[in-house]
Each structure stands twice: as C-alpha cells, then as structure tokens.
C-alpha cells in the first residue's frame, strides 16, 4: 500500500511538470503528443480539461464574489464537484462556508470549512453535512495528512480517522491548486461516535 501511495505521488508530480497543466490564465500552451511534436490546445478547452491530473475537481465560490473574511463568520457560498473524468457528481448547491485554521488561515493557500444543508455522501465518504478543504500549504509533498489518516485507520486500527481525497480546487473561479477534501472532525455516529 505504501508503494502505491508513493507511486501515485511520483505520477502526480510528473503530471504537474507537464507543460499546459497549471495554466490557469487561459493561455494556450503546448502539450506533447505521441509523435514527439506538440499541438496547441484549442481555446475552447475549459480549465478542467487543461488540468488533466486524474483528480476530482471542486468548484467553490462565495456568493459575494469576495474571499471569505475569517474563521468565525459563516457566509453563503456554492459547491460543485466533478469526478476525474469530468462527470458531475455533486451539482452546484448553496452551502455555508468559513475559513478554517489558526496560523494556517494567515497563509497564502487557506483552508475552508463547508456546511451543507443536508447530509450527503461525497467522494466515497460517509454522509454528513460538514466537510473541510485542507490546503496543506506547509506540506509540499501534499501527503502528510492523508498518510497520517491512513496510518491511524489501517495500521493502528483506530475506530475512526478523517478520510480525505485529493482534489483540484477552483475558488471563486481561480485555480488554487491541489487540496484535500475531507471529513470534518465532529461528534456523530458517522464520525466520532461517543
């Protein structure tokens, strides 16, 4: 399993170095084809199609069009999730959102707390209303939280650890990079059952 996690990380790192992957300004960049030459991406390609990371994509926007103010104020927002192949798996829905973290909130790549109107199963995780988007800004490998959760569940047999899925995040229409979409630690029957 550890070899699989490492192999996934290596493949993801290689994909991110491919020209045309992280172009979020709408510029056409060359993408190598099998013939060794290059071809221009057509201008009608969406930001999603340019990413080609094999990860689900989360579109998260604040209704005001501004960034979230702080970690205390819930604001009206919208959430939509596409599977890695572009299939919509969670239609755009009104939610509440606020910033998440203490010192991490002050970092350039911020974390977010999301609250849905009803319990929903997302990205193969159990139904709940509360979810998080974790930036992993200080973890350049983007693996530390995911790996710690894996160790807790699979190696140490903890009754519950938060599950995460790596996703591409578009925040207010801008590509913000790879995030972890996961379960917020809460007391309830699907999470911390005490």
XYZ file of N, CA and C in Angstrom, residues 1-16 53 55 141 143 146-147:
66
model
N 0.830 -1.182 0.000
C 0.000 0.000 0.000
C 0.876 1.248 0.000
N 1.947 1.237 0.821
C 2.845 2.391 0.849
C 3.498 2.611 -0.512
N 3.838 1.516 -1.192
C 4.418 1.644 -2.531
C 3.412 2.274 -3.486
N 2.125 1.931 -3.332
C 1.081 2.518 -4.170
C 0.931 4.005 -3.928
N 0.993 4.411 -2.655
C 0.901 5.845 -2.325
C 2.092 6.585 -2.928
N 3.299 6.017 -2.777
C 4.491 6.655 -3.328
C 4.413 6.747 -4.853
N 3.989 5.666 -5.496
C 3.868 5.668 -6.967
C 2.864 6.717 -7.429
N 1.749 6.851 -6.709
C 0.752 7.867 -7.051
C 1.342 9.259 -6.941
N 2.122 9.492 -5.887
C 2.753 10.794 -5.700
C 3.724 11.092 -6.832
N 4.549 10.108 -7.220
C 5.515 10.307 -8.299
C 4.788 10.617 -9.603
N 3.746 9.848 -9.921
C 2.996 10.100 -11.152
C 2.332 11.468 -11.138
N 1.780 11.854 -9.991
C 1.149 13.164 -9.876
C 2.184 14.265 -10.061
N 3.378 14.100 -9.460
C 4.435 15.096 -9.599
C 4.857 15.245 -11.056
N 4.951 14.110 -11.757
C 5.313 14.153 -13.169
C 4.233 14.859 -13.977
N 2.977 14.604 -13.680
C 1.882 15.239 -14.403
C 1.896 16.738 -14.203
N 2.250 17.177 -13.002
C 2.257 18.617 -12.718
C 3.384 19.335 -13.434
N -5.207 16.004 -14.312
C -4.466 15.423 -13.190
C -5.004 14.074 -12.754
N -7.594 13.818 -10.905
C -8.220 14.056 -9.599
C -9.601 14.667 -9.793
N 4.772 17.958 0.012
C 4.502 16.633 -0.557
C 3.003 16.414 -0.759
N 1.081 14.975 1.179
C 0.768 13.618 1.621
C 0.628 13.464 3.127
N -3.026 12.952 4.653
C -3.619 11.752 4.072
C -2.931 10.494 4.617
N -1.620 10.546 4.702
C -0.855 9.402 5.188
C -1.111 9.160 6.676
